[in-house]
Amino acid sequence: MALTGVEIFKLLPKTNCKKCGFPTCLAFAMKLAQRQASLDACPDVSEEAKKILGEASAPPIRPITFGTGDKAVKMGEETVLFRHEKKFVNPNAFVLEIKDTEDDATVDSKLNDVLTSEINRVGQLLRIDGICITNESGDAGKLQSLAERIAQKAPEVAVMVNTENPDAADAALKPFSGKNPILYGITEANAEKMVEIAKANKAIAGIKAQGLEAAAALTEKVKGLGLEDIVIDSGARTASEILEHNTYIRRAALKKNFKPLGYPVINFVQRDEPMYEALVAGLGVCKYASIVVMSSAEKWKNLALFTLRQNIYTDPQVPMQVEQKIYKIGEPTPDSPLLITTNFSLTYFIVSGEVENSKVPAYLAVMDCEGLSVLTAWAAGKFTGSKIANFIKESGIENEIKHRELIIPGYVAILSGAIEEKLEGWKVTVGPREANALPAFLRQKVA
Amino acid sequence: MAFAEPKEAFPGQVVPVTIGSEIQETFGGENTLPFHKFEGSVPNRPLIAYEIQDVPPEDWPETVRKVYEGVSDDPVKWARYCEDELKARSIALRLVGTHPDSKNLSADDAATVVKGVLDAVKVPIIIMGSNHVEKDAEVLPRVAEVAKGRNCIIGKAQEKNYKTIAAAAMANDHKLIAMSELDINLSKQLNILLTQMGFSREKIITDPMCSALGYGLEYTYSVMERIRLAALAQNDEVMQPPMLGDVGMYVWKIKETQAPEDVLPEWGSLEERGILWEAMTATSLMLAGAELLIMRHPRAVEYTERFIDELM
Amino acid sequence: MLIIGEKLSIIAKRVREAMMSRDKGPIQEIARKQYEAGAGMIDANIGPAEDGGEELMEWMVTTIQEAVPLPVCLDTTNYAAIEAGLKVHNNDHGIAMINSTSNDPERFPMLELAAKYNCLIIGLTVGKGGLPADEEERAAIAAEIMARAMEYGVPLENLYLDPLVLQIATTQDQAIKVIRAVEMFQQLNDPPMKTVVGLSNISNGCPKHIRPILNKYYFLMLERVGLTAAIADPVEMKEAMEEKELFEKVLQGQEIDDKEKMRVMKKTIDVIMGNTLYAHSYLEM
Ligand code: SF4
């Protein structure tokens, strides 16, 4: 069982020496309880406390880092089954499979897809995170030369080697040694040899099992052989198996504290058609996969999958924010009305939707208030007369419109005087309190 | 440590809803989370309805508009095309032309369109207004009458107009879509108000409001998951109607389904992108609990159906 | 239990108008009414008050203390206005309180004032951007605020930790987490840390007739886990205390004679605990 912050605090030295980087032992203990700090940061903690805390603070799903450098992917550490309860922690990795039976041109074109996959969406850089090199040929030499080609052409990309043949594994892992690769293909039959190879190359153990019971037995075996960084393939391939296995694994780890399944999960979702494959990959994103292995990475497919992953892994507690700027709705002219609201994305979606419904072209000024809704932002001093006035002035909207009238949300009618005072030559009009009254309001306005 | 499957059983159950007369379709009815056949019963597959409308779809983007070229100028032809060629299991007729800012078609005009479509096809029909609170309250009662005996779904009833629309649905034996705006508590409130006026909870379809992938999908997704958990785990009766994902309308107006590839080469093929966007919005919402989906592109529908096959 | 009367808030139209026209009548009348109902302190919420905040806060503090022998809780994000209010505050009626600091660096200077004027201060357990997800996150922020308070020289017994009550109508799951946070905060120090809530926010956005019901029973649930102070309507809180025994019985699953009251209490407890989903008509189901 996890300890509470106060229970952890009781085990700390209580000297408030600040060596851990926190102002007090208590603050440090609270962060430990939330797994946002590591016990190693306190140099003075007693051996006994270390032992108790070490056991209690191990997260139910083991944290594992796949790859190295800026583009390394963190996995595991999840704490809930449903995203509304608390943020899903580590977004899954998308991995493209390349087989050692594919010709050089195909390999290069797939590599190119990976290397050019990065896009920027709402301020985040998203990309295909890794490559899975598969020993389709059964030939160790072929896998090795594919591995070398990839290590040379895509040195920064995280790699997973897929083979059940220890000789092939040994040869193909070498170029990625020390770069946190995954050695996938560890089975009951080859575990001893494969774990040796994985250890020698500092690789993560990717176990390949048939069913959950077998998977649990195999992780225990691998752990017994001295390797604790493990990712699980339970053998699920169809959508319904993926849903079932992933759900049981997540539940067993979180609700039953069942350690043998407390590891990140790999799903193989390859299908004949890229569009259909994307939908099965989406199942992995929504339902608990840490690694999703695919057979293609078209740009349109990536865009949809990256967006889905971003949506699902959004912190439900931090209101999603939209960018601060003046949005054009319809095709506004210099005479079109100008409205203002905050950048809480739900507010934005609803207000812009209603302006759209009104069919009145308009400018919507969306102001950065850390994603708070109108009233809350006002109360927190973030949506005030002078801040609004500054924003309007700096936005440059004065060069785009002829009039000088700003429509503010009805909830902050109280601000109209203050804005007029600070925004010289402007008239402030109080709009409706609720967005659904906007269409009627706007239509009347331009009538 | 021995592994035991951590199955979960729930006290509650989603209401099964059957629509149509000559040809019928049933959705809902499960007593477990979406597609959790491994620990509960999932008797019916989600139902996808093809969206058509009373006026030509001028504001639909090219990718999806061109599919209906030659039929979309006439709702009757359009409906037949969906039934005969696309093998639609259901058709959703949206009366956008009745909106005061569109053609402002009258309730009688709408009734004529509805009658034409009903006479032309046999699959179950969903009839929706233009989402204009007052106009819908005028139009929907009239079309509900025309459609009597066909066991349709009409909608959408909202907090501001539910009384008239629900009364019309009740009088003419239809099912009803109850919509609220991404707020689980208001959604519950609307369902309570409906049952308080004597409308059976077994005839409600909850619409918690859809949003497209990348445009608030996570809100709809989580509201749906929470509604479903209230229905199953808390056995909350008013939260047990099946849910609607009105996907097409939200997907085919966003940038990702419209921006051409030559402007945004990093986004890839516009055609594939648009279709995937609709299919992925649909499949994600199904995983959160939607059992009735309204969609536009036949290929998006096809892939979504295939996804359902693999999960059922 | 310290009740801090909440009624003098700029959000209320009548109060706003009185503030703007500097009309002492309504302000003093409302202050007096709260005092008579048992308030031990009066909250003066003047909003962000970007312009003329100093002068307004001064006026509020003196106006209130002319009418009632109570300390004032100075409620604004405007630093200068707080300082102006503290300067004129009559400490013969008790120690003033600052509402509030938090883990947002913009609000740290409030601690400086609390140290300088040796007054009480509310520490709202929120950081920059985003609301705390649960009691653990609130406690972690509380620990940081406590550390910061010590840094600034504010004694911990002057710090009131506020878990931030959210609206049950939109964030129902937070209701129980706030109760747990109040329990947890107390454990953060020995003697236990003091706690405070802005109570009425629980029922913000709910229909008028159920607001007092939610306020009262939510208050009683917080009171029984050791809450120190509440910014609330003193009239409602007085009524709540009168129902305390009955409520405790219902909470323990016992029967009480007044079946209607029992039904209302039970349904409200279920909604607060998250056993049933909130809807405006939850009492009618
Ligand atoms: S380093 Fe250890 S002893 Fe020092 S403040 Fe941090 S937790 Fe306390």
PDB file of C-alpha atoms in Angstrom, chain B residues 126-131 136 140 153-157 165 175-178:
ATOM      1  CA  ILE B 126     -33.965   9.588 -37.147  1.00  0.00           C
ATOM      2  CA  ILE B 127     -35.499  13.019 -37.695  1.00  0.00           C
ATOM      3  CA  MET B 128     -33.695  16.057 -36.383  1.00  0.00           C
ATOM      4  CA  GLY B 129     -34.436  19.750 -36.499  1.00  0.00           C
ATOM      5  CA  SER B 130     -31.976  22.535 -37.165  1.00  0.00           C
ATOM      6  CA  ASN B 131     -30.949  23.011 -33.531  1.00  0.00           C
ATOM      7  CA  ASP B 136     -37.459  23.060 -33.595  1.00  0.00           C
ATOM      8  CA  LEU B 140     -40.600  18.702 -34.733  1.00  0.00           C
ATOM      9  CA  ILE B 153     -36.186   8.919 -33.142  1.00  0.00           C
ATOM     10  CA  ILE B 154     -36.873  12.636 -33.112  1.00  0.00           C
ATOM     11  CA  GLY B 155     -34.737  15.381 -31.669  1.00  0.00           C
ATOM     12  CA  LYS B 156     -33.070  17.131 -30.325  1.00  0.00           C
ATOM     13  CA  ALA B 157     -34.913  18.161 -27.207  1.00  0.00           C
ATOM     14  CA  ILE B 165     -40.918  18.133 -28.416  1.00  0.00           C
ATOM     15  CA  LYS B 175     -38.045   7.857 -29.282  1.00  0.00           C
ATOM     16  CA  LEU B 176     -36.396  11.131 -28.312  1.00  0.00           C
ATOM     17  CA  ILE B 177     -32.873  12.566 -28.320  1.00  0.00           C
ATOM     18  CA  ALA B 178     -32.238  14.630 -25.178  1.00  0.00           C
TER      19      ALA B 178
END
